[in-house]
Amino acid sequence: MTGGAPGTTAPGTTGGGTGFHGMWRDLLPIGRHERSGGYRRYAWAAADTDCRAWFRQEATARGLAYEVDRNGNQWAWLGDPSQGGAVVTGSHLDSVPDGGAFDGPLGVVSAFAALDELWARGARPAAPLAVVNFGDEEGARFGLACVGSRLTAGQLTPRQAHELRDADGVSLPQAMEAAGHDPDAIGPDPERLARIGAFVELHIEQGRALDLGGHPVGVASAIWPHGRWRFDFHGEANHAGTTRLEDRRDPMLTYATTVLAARKKARLAGALATFGKVAVEPNGVNAIPSLVRGWLDSRAADEDTLAAVVAAIEQAAHERGARDGVDVRVTRESFTPVVEFAHELRDTLAGLVSPDAPAPVLPTGAGHDAGILSAAVPTAMLFVRNPTGVSHSPAESAAEDDCTAGVTALADVLEGLACR
Ligand code: HGY
Ligand code: MN
Ligand code: MN
């Protein structure tokens, strides 16, 4: 625990940091939709830009060295990154449509607050420390989750990224450029990853395991494999008032049957399957649709089960399509294999968070940047209790005491990993 880091001012000593509550208060109004009360912070759009300005402000207020990497991820460094063996913490600031306040931001705010707490304790890191905000984690705008971390880890090529488009036809490069980031710079960043000794992401739990067990904080064991599949149901547009039922080729019927089949196949396999997004053409009340496009999100404890569930849903769609005269095409838009977090780091975290009694270690069905990075660097996650388990909804919540416990746990982890 020696000395201040070169080129930086101690966090919490500049008077610029506003503490957990100040940071939370400043972030809260950004991108909040008045009617739904949920967040609409989409990658490279206005609310995201405001969140990114907030991150920069918090970094510079603490005298941390601020940088944006080639893929648009934001970093705030304490110490010299080129020293290697850095301990990095953070999460994301973007949201799903009408998301909650905690999924993502809790990890970034807690990261700055944990640095402040370290400093208040008098702990001085021997290894470089960084707070990171990974760009476009939710994939709400361009359809692919974890774009910032995937690009960095080389799991998404620049060419693939350049082909991504939002619902208005704006390409990812156009959106990046409009927000002031050079899209030609994107690509794998192995040198950056090589500097990281450990990445720890704190996140609100997206379930009720901690609540049921009476624990404020837990440690992640694994992330279920998951993916997104686009189902295109092509039928024939026609008049709703004059086309006999037996003459219709109605893709809405095939779609509806597929949604029910997805639920059943997932239930039978102990997996999850959700159609949460749908687009209809021409989308007229009095017209049979020509096309229904539905996006399936499916997850399971292992990859074989996931593959079997998706294959069964596809088969059900094709069978029903044959009856309805509807052509069904399925495209896999993304896939994330199972992630087993590094056992040693996971056990170290569990010991640091709760030295007297074992901290709960739990798997999750939700995807995270920590899962993407785990292929390249040792990663781990802390979860903070969510009393209702609700997430990806404005009703997402965490108690103030639990957020504080999360910051303390993260500070314990940073101190244990970086200050010895
Ligand atoms: O969809 C997910 O699992 C996420 O929360 N990124
Ligand atoms: Mn999420
Ligand atoms: Mn998240």
CSV table of C-alpha atoms and ligand atoms in Angstrom, one decimal:
chain,number,residue,atom,x,y,z
A,1,MET,CA,0.0,0.0,0.0
A,2,THR,CA,2.4,2.6,-1.1
A,3,GLY,CA,2.4,6.1,-2.5
A,4,GLY,CA,0.2,7.9,-4.9
A,5,ALA,CA,0.0,6.9,-8.5
A,6,PRO,CA,2.1,8.7,-11.1
A,7,GLY,CA,0.4,11.4,-13.0
A,8,THR,CA,-2.8,11.3,-11.0
A,9,THR,CA,-4.4,13.0,-8.0
A,10,ALA,CA,-5.8,10.9,-5.3
A,11,PRO,CA,-9.5,10.1,-5.7
A,12,GLY,CA,-11.7,11.8,-3.1
A,13,THR,CA,-9.0,14.3,-2.3
A,14,THR,CA,-9.8,16.9,-5.0
A,15,GLY,CA,-13.2,17.8,-3.6
A,16,GLY,CA,-14.6,17.0,-7.1
A,17,GLY,CA,-16.1,13.6,-6.3
A,18,THR,CA,-19.7,13.8,-5.2
A,19,GLY,CA,-20.0,10.5,-3.3
A,20,PHE,CA,-22.4,7.6,-4.2
A,21,HIS,CA,-25.5,9.7,-3.6
A,22,GLY,CA,-24.3,12.7,-5.5
A,23,MET,CA,-23.3,10.6,-8.4
A,24,TRP,CA,-26.6,8.7,-8.3
A,25,ARG,CA,-28.6,11.9,-8.2
A,26,ASP,CA,-26.7,13.4,-11.2
A,27,LEU,CA,-27.2,10.3,-13.3
A,28,LEU,CA,-30.9,9.7,-12.4
A,29,PRO,CA,-32.6,12.2,-14.7
A,30,ILE,CA,-30.5,11.3,-17.8
A,31,GLY,CA,-32.5,9.4,-20.4
A,32,ARG,CA,-35.5,8.9,-18.1
A,33,HIS,CA,-38.8,8.7,-20.0
A,34,GLU,CA,-41.4,10.8,-18.4
A,35,ARG,CA,-44.4,8.6,-19.0
A,36,SER,CA,-42.9,5.1,-18.4
A,37,GLY,CA,-40.4,6.2,-15.7
A,38,GLY,CA,-37.9,3.8,-17.4
A,39,TYR,CA,-34.6,4.6,-19.0
A,40,ARG,CA,-34.0,4.9,-22.8
A,41,ARG,CA,-30.2,5.2,-22.9
A,42,TYR,CA,-29.3,3.9,-26.3
A,43,ALA,CA,-25.8,3.6,-27.6
A,44,TRP,CA,-24.4,6.7,-29.2
A,45,ALA,CA,-27.7,8.6,-28.9
A,46,ALA,CA,-28.3,11.8,-26.9
A,47,ALA,CA,-28.9,10.2,-23.4
A,48,ASP,CA,-25.8,8.0,-23.9
A,49,THR,CA,-23.7,11.0,-24.7
A,50,ASP,CA,-24.9,12.7,-21.5
A,51,CYS,CA,-24.1,9.6,-19.5
A,52,ARG,CA,-20.7,9.6,-21.1
A,53,ALA,CA,-20.2,13.2,-20.2
A,54,TRP,CA,-21.1,12.3,-16.6
A,55,PHE,CA,-18.5,9.6,-16.6
A,56,ARG,CA,-15.8,12.0,-17.9
A,57,GLN,CA,-16.8,14.5,-15.2
A,58,GLU,CA,-16.5,11.9,-12.4
A,59,ALA,CA,-13.1,10.8,-13.7
A,60,THR,CA,-11.6,14.2,-14.0
A,61,ALA,CA,-13.1,15.4,-10.7
A,62,ARG,CA,-11.0,12.7,-9.0
A,63,GLY,CA,-7.9,13.5,-11.0
A,64,LEU,CA,-8.1,10.2,-12.8
A,65,ALA,CA,-6.5,9.9,-16.3
A,66,TYR,CA,-9.5,9.8,-18.7
A,67,GLU,CA,-9.4,8.1,-22.0
A,68,VAL,CA,-11.8,6.7,-24.6
A,69,ASP,CA,-10.5,3.5,-26.3
A,70,ARG,CA,-10.7,2.7,-30.0
A,71,ASN,CA,-14.1,1.0,-29.5
A,72,GLY,CA,-15.6,3.9,-27.6
A,73,ASN,CA,-15.3,2.4,-24.1
A,74,GLN,CA,-14.5,5.0,-21.4
A,75,TRP,CA,-11.6,4.5,-18.9
A,76,ALA,CA,-10.6,6.4,-15.8
A,77,TRP,CA,-7.1,5.4,-14.6
A,78,LEU,CA,-5.4,5.6,-11.3
A,79,GLY,CA,-1.8,4.8,-11.9
A,80,ASP,CA,0.2,4.0,-15.0
A,81,PRO,CA,-1.7,1.5,-17.2
A,82,SER,CA,1.6,0.4,-18.9
A,83,GLN,CA,2.7,-1.0,-15.6
A,84,GLY,CA,0.4,-4.0,-16.3
A,85,GLY,CA,-1.5,-6.2,-13.8
A,86,ALA,CA,-4.2,-3.6,-13.6
A,87,VAL,CA,-7.3,-4.2,-11.5
A,88,VAL,CA,-10.3,-2.9,-13.5
A,89,THR,CA,-13.9,-2.4,-12.3
A,90,GLY,CA,-17.0,-0.9,-13.9
A,91,SER,CA,-20.0,-1.9,-16.0
A,92,HIS,CA,-22.2,0.0,-18.5
A,93,LEU,CA,-24.4,3.0,-18.6
A,94,ASP,CA,-26.7,2.2,-21.6
A,95,SER,CA,-30.1,0.6,-21.0
A,96,VAL,CA,-32.7,-1.6,-22.6
A,97,PRO,CA,-35.9,0.2,-23.7
A,98,ASP,CA,-37.6,1.4,-20.5
A,99,GLY,CA,-34.9,-0.2,-18.4
A,100,GLY,CA,-34.3,0.3,-14.7
A,101,ALA,CA,-31.9,2.7,-13.1
A,102,PHE,CA,-29.5,0.0,-11.7
A,103,ASP,CA,-28.7,-2.5,-14.5
A,104,GLY,CA,-25.2,-1.1,-15.5
A,105,PRO,CA,-25.0,2.3,-13.7
A,106,LEU,CA,-24.9,0.6,-10.2
A,107,GLY,CA,-21.6,-1.0,-11.3
A,108,VAL,CA,-20.1,2.3,-12.6
A,109,VAL,CA,-21.2,4.5,-9.7
A,110,SER,CA,-20.1,1.8,-7.2
A,111,ALA,CA,-16.7,1.6,-8.9
A,112,PHE,CA,-16.0,5.4,-8.4
A,113,ALA,CA,-17.4,5.2,-4.9
A,114,ALA,CA,-15.2,2.2,-4.1
A,115,LEU,CA,-12.1,4.1,-5.2
A,116,ASP,CA,-13.2,6.9,-2.9
A,117,GLU,CA,-13.6,4.5,0.0
A,118,LEU,CA,-10.2,2.9,-0.7
A,119,TRP,CA,-8.7,6.4,-0.5
A,120,ALA,CA,-10.6,7.2,2.7
A,121,ARG,CA,-9.3,4.0,4.3
A,122,GLY,CA,-5.8,5.1,3.5
A,123,ALA,CA,-5.3,2.2,1.2
A,124,ARG,CA,-2.8,3.0,-1.7
A,125,PRO,CA,-2.8,0.6,-4.7
A,126,ALA,CA,0.4,-1.0,-5.8
A,127,ALA,CA,-1.2,-2.0,-9.1
A,128,PRO,CA,-2.9,0.4,-11.5
A,129,LEU,CA,-6.7,0.7,-11.0
A,130,ALA,CA,-9.3,1.7,-13.5
A,131,VAL,CA,-13.0,2.3,-13.8
A,132,VAL,CA,-14.5,1.4,-17.1
A,133,ASN,CA,-17.8,2.1,-18.9
A,134,PHE,CA,-18.3,-0.4,-21.7
A,135,GLY,CA,-20.3,1.0,-24.6
A,136,ASP,CA,-23.5,-0.6,-26.0
A,137,GLU,CA,-23.8,-3.4,-23.5
A,138,GLU,CA,-27.5,-4.0,-24.0
A,139,GLY,CA,-27.6,-3.9,-27.7
A,140,ALA,CA,-31.0,-2.1,-27.6
A,141,ARG,CA,-30.3,0.0,-30.6
A,142,PHE,CA,-28.2,-2.2,-33.0
A,143,GLY,CA,-29.5,-5.6,-31.9
A,144,LEU,CA,-26.2,-7.0,-30.6
A,145,ALA,CA,-25.3,-7.0,-26.9
A,146,CYS,CA,-21.9,-6.1,-25.6
A,147,VAL,CA,-20.6,-4.4,-28.7
A,148,GLY,CA,-17.8,-2.4,-26.9
A,149,SER,CA,-16.4,-5.4,-25.1
A,150,ARG,CA,-16.9,-7.8,-28.0
A,151,LEU,CA,-14.9,-5.5,-30.3
A,152,THR,CA,-12.2,-5.1,-27.8
A,153,ALA,CA,-11.9,-8.9,-27.2
A,154,GLY,CA,-12.0,-9.6,-31.0
A,155,GLN,CA,-15.3,-11.4,-30.7
A,156,LEU,CA,-16.9,-9.0,-33.2
A,157,THR,CA,-15.0,-7.9,-36.3
A,158,PRO,CA,-15.0,-4.3,-37.5
A,159,ARG,CA,-16.6,-5.5,-40.7
A,160,GLN,CA,-19.5,-7.2,-38.7
A,161,ALA,CA,-19.9,-4.1,-36.6
A,162,HIS,CA,-20.0,-1.8,-39.6
A,163,GLU,CA,-23.0,-3.8,-40.9
A,164,LEU,CA,-25.1,-3.2,-37.8
A,165,ARG,CA,-28.1,-0.9,-38.3
A,166,ASP,CA,-30.7,0.5,-36.0
A,167,ALA,CA,-34.5,0.5,-36.6
A,168,ASP,CA,-34.2,3.7,-38.6
A,169,GLY,CA,-31.5,2.3,-40.9
A,170,VAL,CA,-28.7,4.3,-39.2
A,171,SER,CA,-25.5,2.2,-39.3
A,172,LEU,CA,-23.3,1.8,-36.2
A,173,PRO,CA,-20.5,3.8,-37.9
A,174,GLN,CA,-22.8,6.6,-38.8
A,175,ALA,CA,-24.1,6.7,-35.2
A,176,MET,CA,-20.5,6.7,-33.8
A,177,GLU,CA,-19.4,9.4,-36.1
A,178,ALA,CA,-22.4,11.6,-35.2
A,179,ALA,CA,-21.4,11.2,-31.5
A,180,GLY,CA,-17.8,12.2,-32.3
A,181,HIS,CA,-16.1,8.8,-32.4
A,182,ASP,CA,-14.1,7.6,-35.3
A,183,PRO,CA,-15.7,4.3,-36.6
A,184,ASP,CA,-12.6,3.4,-38.6
A,185,ALA,CA,-10.6,3.0,-35.4
A,186,ILE,CA,-12.7,0.1,-34.0
A,187,GLY,CA,-11.2,-3.3,-33.7
A,188,PRO,CA,-9.5,-5.8,-31.4
A,189,ASP,CA,-7.4,-4.3,-28.6
A,190,PRO,CA,-5.2,-7.1,-27.2
A,191,GLU,CA,-2.6,-4.7,-25.9
A,192,ARG,CA,-5.2,-3.0,-23.7
A,193,LEU,CA,-6.5,-6.4,-22.4
A,194,ALA,CA,-2.9,-7.6,-21.8
A,195,ARG,CA,-2.6,-4.8,-19.2
A,196,ILE,CA,-5.5,-6.1,-17.1
A,197,GLY,CA,-4.7,-8.5,-14.3
A,198,ALA,CA,-8.4,-8.8,-13.2
A,199,PHE,CA,-11.7,-7.3,-14.2
A,200,VAL,CA,-14.5,-7.2,-11.5
A,201,GLU,CA,-18.0,-6.1,-12.5
A,202,LEU,CA,-20.5,-5.2,-9.8
A,203,HIS,CA,-24.1,-5.6,-10.9
A,204,ILE,CA,-27.6,-5.6,-9.5
A,205,GLU,CA,-28.8,-9.2,-9.2
A,206,GLN,CA,-31.4,-9.9,-11.9
A,207,GLY,CA,-33.2,-12.5,-9.8
A,208,ARG,CA,-34.0,-13.2,-6.2
A,209,ALA,CA,-31.4,-15.7,-5.0
A,210,LEU,CA,-29.7,-13.2,-2.7
A,211,ASP,CA,-33.0,-12.0,-1.3
A,212,LEU,CA,-34.2,-15.5,-0.6
A,213,GLY,CA,-30.9,-16.3,1.1
A,214,GLY,CA,-30.9,-13.1,3.1
A,215,HIS,CA,-27.6,-11.8,1.7
A,216,PRO,CA,-26.9,-8.3,0.5
A,217,VAL,CA,-24.0,-9.3,-1.8
A,218,GLY,CA,-23.0,-12.4,-3.7
A,219,VAL,CA,-20.4,-13.6,-6.2
A,220,ALA,CA,-21.1,-14.9,-9.7
A,221,SER,CA,-20.1,-18.5,-10.6
A,222,ALA,CA,-21.2,-18.6,-14.2
A,223,ILE,CA,-23.3,-17.0,-17.0
A,224,TRP,CA,-25.7,-19.3,-18.9
A,225,PRO,CA,-25.1,-19.5,-22.7
A,226,HIS,CA,-27.6,-17.3,-24.5
A,227,GLY,CA,-28.4,-15.9,-27.9
A,228,ARG,CA,-30.8,-14.0,-30.1
A,229,TRP,CA,-32.5,-15.4,-33.2
A,230,ARG,CA,-34.6,-13.5,-35.7
A,231,PHE,CA,-37.7,-15.3,-37.0
A,232,ASP,CA,-39.1,-14.0,-40.3
A,233,PHE,CA,-42.6,-15.2,-41.1
A,234,HIS,CA,-43.5,-14.3,-44.7
A,235,GLY,CA,-47.1,-14.5,-45.6
A,236,GLU,CA,-49.4,-12.5,-47.9
A,237,ALA,CA,-50.9,-9.1,-47.3
A,238,ASN,CA,-54.6,-8.9,-47.9
A,239,HIS,CA,-57.9,-7.3,-46.9
A,240,ALA,CA,-59.0,-8.1,-43.3
A,241,GLY,CA,-62.7,-7.6,-44.3
A,242,THR,CA,-62.9,-9.5,-47.6
A,243,THR,CA,-60.4,-12.4,-47.5
A,244,ARG,CA,-61.9,-15.7,-46.5
A,245,LEU,CA,-60.2,-17.4,-43.6
A,246,GLU,CA,-59.3,-20.4,-45.8
A,247,ASP,CA,-57.7,-18.2,-48.4
A,248,ARG,CA,-55.3,-16.4,-46.0
A,249,ARG,CA,-51.6,-16.8,-45.6
A,250,ASP,CA,-51.4,-15.1,-42.3
A,251,PRO,CA,-47.9,-14.9,-40.7
A,252,MET,CA,-49.4,-13.6,-37.4
A,253,LEU,CA,-50.9,-17.1,-36.8
A,254,THR,CA,-47.6,-18.8,-37.4
A,255,TYR,CA,-45.8,-16.3,-35.1
A,256,ALA,CA,-48.4,-16.6,-32.3
A,257,THR,CA,-48.1,-20.4,-32.4
A,258,THR,CA,-44.3,-20.2,-32.4
A,259,VAL,CA,-44.5,-18.0,-29.3
A,260,LEU,CA,-46.6,-20.6,-27.5
A,261,ALA,CA,-44.3,-23.4,-28.6
A,262,ALA,CA,-41.2,-21.5,-27.4
A,263,ARG,CA,-42.7,-21.2,-23.9
A,264,LYS,CA,-43.6,-25.0,-23.9
A,265,LYS,CA,-40.2,-26.2,-25.2
A,266,ALA,CA,-38.3,-24.0,-22.7
A,267,ARG,CA,-40.5,-25.2,-19.8
A,268,LEU,CA,-39.9,-28.9,-20.8
A,269,ALA,CA,-36.1,-28.3,-21.0
A,270,GLY,CA,-35.7,-26.1,-17.8
A,271,ALA,CA,-34.5,-23.3,-20.1
A,272,LEU,CA,-35.8,-19.8,-21.0
A,273,ALA,CA,-37.3,-18.6,-24.3
A,274,THR,CA,-38.7,-15.1,-24.8
A,275,PHE,CA,-40.2,-13.3,-27.8
A,276,GLY,CA,-39.9,-9.7,-26.5
A,277,LYS,CA,-39.6,-7.8,-29.8
A,278,VAL,CA,-41.8,-8.0,-32.8
A,279,ALA,CA,-42.2,-6.0,-36.0
A,280,VAL,CA,-45.2,-6.3,-38.3
A,281,GLU,CA,-45.5,-5.2,-42.0
A,282,PRO,CA,-47.5,-3.3,-43.1
A,283,ASN,CA,-48.8,-3.0,-39.5
A,284,GLY,CA,-52.3,-1.9,-40.4
A,285,VAL,CA,-55.4,-2.8,-38.3
A,286,ASN,CA,-57.4,-3.9,-41.3
A,287,ALA,CA,-54.7,-5.7,-43.2
A,288,ILE,CA,-53.4,-9.3,-42.9
A,289,PRO,CA,-49.7,-8.8,-42.5
A,290,SER,CA,-47.2,-9.7,-45.2
A,291,LEU,CA,-44.4,-10.2,-42.7
A,292,VAL,CA,-44.1,-10.7,-39.0
A,293,ARG,CA,-40.6,-10.5,-37.6
A,294,GLY,CA,-40.1,-11.8,-34.1
A,295,TRP,CA,-36.8,-11.9,-32.1
A,296,LEU,CA,-36.3,-14.9,-29.8
A,297,ASP,CA,-34.0,-14.6,-26.8
A,298,SER,CA,-33.2,-18.0,-25.4
A,299,ARG,CA,-30.9,-19.1,-22.5
A,300,ALA,CA,-30.1,-22.4,-20.8
A,301,ALA,CA,-27.7,-23.8,-18.2
A,302,ASP,CA,-25.7,-25.6,-20.9
A,303,GLU,CA,-25.1,-25.2,-24.7
A,304,ASP,CA,-26.6,-28.6,-25.7
A,305,THR,CA,-29.9,-27.8,-24.0
A,306,LEU,CA,-30.0,-24.3,-25.5
A,307,ALA,CA,-29.3,-25.8,-29.0
A,308,ALA,CA,-32.0,-28.4,-28.5
A,309,VAL,CA,-34.6,-25.8,-27.3
A,310,VAL,CA,-34.0,-23.4,-30.2
A,311,ALA,CA,-34.1,-26.3,-32.7
A,312,ALA,CA,-37.4,-27.5,-31.3
A,313,ILE,CA,-38.9,-23.9,-31.6
A,314,GLU,CA,-37.6,-23.7,-35.1
A,315,GLN,CA,-39.2,-27.0,-36.0
A,316,ALA,CA,-42.6,-25.9,-34.5
A,317,ALA,CA,-42.4,-22.7,-36.5
A,318,HIS,CA,-41.8,-24.6,-39.7
A,319,GLU,CA,-44.5,-27.1,-39.1
A,320,ARG,CA,-47.1,-24.4,-38.4
A,321,GLY,CA,-45.8,-22.3,-41.3
A,322,ALA,CA,-46.5,-25.2,-43.7
A,323,ARG,CA,-50.1,-25.3,-42.5
A,324,ASP,CA,-50.5,-21.5,-42.8
A,325,GLY,CA,-48.8,-21.2,-46.2
A,326,VAL,CA,-46.1,-19.0,-44.5
A,327,ASP,CA,-42.5,-19.2,-45.2
A,328,VAL,CA,-40.3,-19.2,-42.1
A,329,ARG,CA,-36.7,-18.1,-42.1
A,330,VAL,CA,-34.5,-18.1,-39.0
A,331,THR,CA,-31.3,-16.1,-38.6
A,332,ARG,CA,-29.0,-16.4,-35.5
A,333,GLU,CA,-28.1,-12.8,-34.7
A,334,SER,CA,-25.8,-13.5,-31.7
A,335,PHE,CA,-24.6,-16.2,-29.5
A,336,THR,CA,-22.6,-16.1,-26.3
A,337,PRO,CA,-21.2,-19.4,-25.0
A,338,VAL,CA,-21.4,-20.5,-21.4
A,339,VAL,CA,-19.0,-18.5,-19.1
A,340,GLU,CA,-17.5,-20.2,-16.1
A,341,PHE,CA,-15.8,-17.4,-14.1
A,342,ALA,CA,-12.1,-18.0,-13.1
A,343,HIS,CA,-12.4,-20.2,-10.0
A,344,GLU,CA,-9.4,-18.8,-8.2
A,345,LEU,CA,-10.6,-15.2,-8.6
A,346,ARG,CA,-14.2,-16.1,-7.8
A,347,ASP,CA,-13.0,-17.8,-4.5
A,348,THR,CA,-10.7,-14.9,-3.7
A,349,LEU,CA,-13.7,-12.5,-4.1
A,350,ALA,CA,-15.9,-14.7,-1.9
A,351,GLY,CA,-13.3,-14.6,0.8
A,352,LEU,CA,-12.6,-10.9,0.6
A,353,VAL,CA,-16.3,-10.0,0.6
A,354,SER,CA,-17.2,-12.2,3.5
A,355,PRO,CA,-14.1,-13.4,5.5
A,356,ASP,CA,-16.2,-15.0,8.3
A,357,ALA,CA,-18.9,-16.8,6.4
A,358,PRO,CA,-18.9,-18.0,2.8
A,359,ALA,CA,-20.5,-15.5,0.5
A,360,PRO,CA,-23.1,-16.9,-1.8
A,361,VAL,CA,-21.9,-17.9,-5.2
A,362,LEU,CA,-24.6,-18.0,-7.9
A,363,PRO,CA,-25.0,-18.4,-11.6
A,364,THR,CA,-27.0,-16.0,-13.8
A,365,GLY,CA,-28.9,-16.1,-17.0
A,366,ALA,CA,-28.0,-12.5,-17.8
A,367,GLY,CA,-25.2,-11.5,-20.1
A,368,HIS,CA,-22.4,-9.1,-19.1
A,369,ASP,CA,-19.2,-7.5,-20.4
A,370,ALA,CA,-17.4,-9.6,-17.7
A,371,GLY,CA,-18.6,-12.7,-19.6
A,372,ILE,CA,-17.1,-11.4,-22.8
A,373,LEU,CA,-13.8,-10.4,-21.3
A,374,SER,CA,-13.5,-13.7,-19.4
A,375,ALA,CA,-12.1,-15.3,-22.6
A,376,ALA,CA,-9.1,-13.0,-22.4
A,377,VAL,CA,-8.6,-11.9,-18.8
A,378,PRO,CA,-9.5,-13.2,-15.4
A,379,THR,CA,-12.9,-11.8,-14.6
A,380,ALA,CA,-15.4,-12.0,-11.7
A,381,MET,CA,-18.7,-10.4,-10.7
A,382,LEU,CA,-20.3,-9.2,-7.5
A,383,PHE,CA,-24.1,-9.1,-7.3
A,384,VAL,CA,-26.1,-6.7,-5.1
A,385,ARG,CA,-29.5,-7.9,-3.7
A,386,ASN,CA,-32.6,-7.0,-5.7
A,387,PRO,CA,-35.6,-7.4,-3.4
A,388,THR,CA,-38.1,-8.1,-6.2
A,389,GLY,CA,-35.7,-9.7,-8.7
A,390,VAL,CA,-37.3,-7.4,-11.4
A,391,SER,CA,-34.8,-6.1,-14.0
A,392,HIS,CA,-35.0,-4.7,-17.5
A,393,SER,CA,-38.0,-2.7,-16.2
A,394,PRO,CA,-38.6,0.6,-14.4
A,395,ALA,CA,-39.5,-1.4,-11.3
A,396,GLU,CA,-35.9,-2.6,-10.8
A,397,SER,CA,-34.7,-1.7,-7.4
A,398,ALA,CA,-32.1,-2.1,-4.7
A,399,ALA,CA,-32.1,-0.8,-1.1
A,400,GLU,CA,-29.8,2.0,-0.1
A,401,ASP,CA,-28.1,-0.2,2.5
A,402,ASP,CA,-27.4,-2.9,0.0
A,403,CYS,CA,-25.9,-0.4,-2.4
A,404,THR,CA,-23.6,0.7,0.4
A,405,ALA,CA,-22.8,-2.9,1.2
A,406,GLY,CA,-21.9,-3.4,-2.5
A,407,VAL,CA,-19.5,-0.4,-2.5
A,408,THR,CA,-17.8,-1.7,0.7
A,409,ALA,CA,-17.5,-5.2,-0.8
A,410,LEU,CA,-16.1,-3.8,-4.0
A,411,ALA,CA,-13.6,-1.6,-2.0
A,412,ASP,CA,-12.6,-4.8,-0.1
A,413,VAL,CA,-12.0,-6.6,-3.3
A,414,LEU,CA,-10.0,-3.7,-4.9
A,415,GLU,CA,-7.9,-3.4,-1.8
A,416,GLY,CA,-7.3,-7.2,-1.6
A,417,LEU,CA,-6.4,-7.4,-5.3
A,418,ALA,CA,-4.5,-4.1,-5.9
A,419,CYS,CA,-3.1,-3.0,-2.6
A,420,ARG,CA,-0.8,-5.9,-1.7
B,1,HGY,O1,-29.6,-9.3,-22.0
B,1,HGY,C1,-28.8,-9.4,-21.1
B,1,HGY,O2,-28.5,-10.5,-20.5
B,1,HGY,C2,-28.2,-8.2,-20.5
B,1,HGY,O3,-28.6,-7.8,-19.4
B,1,HGY,N1,-27.2,-7.6,-21.2
B,2,MN,MN,-29.3,-5.7,-18.8
B,3,MN,MN,-26.1,-5.0,-17.2
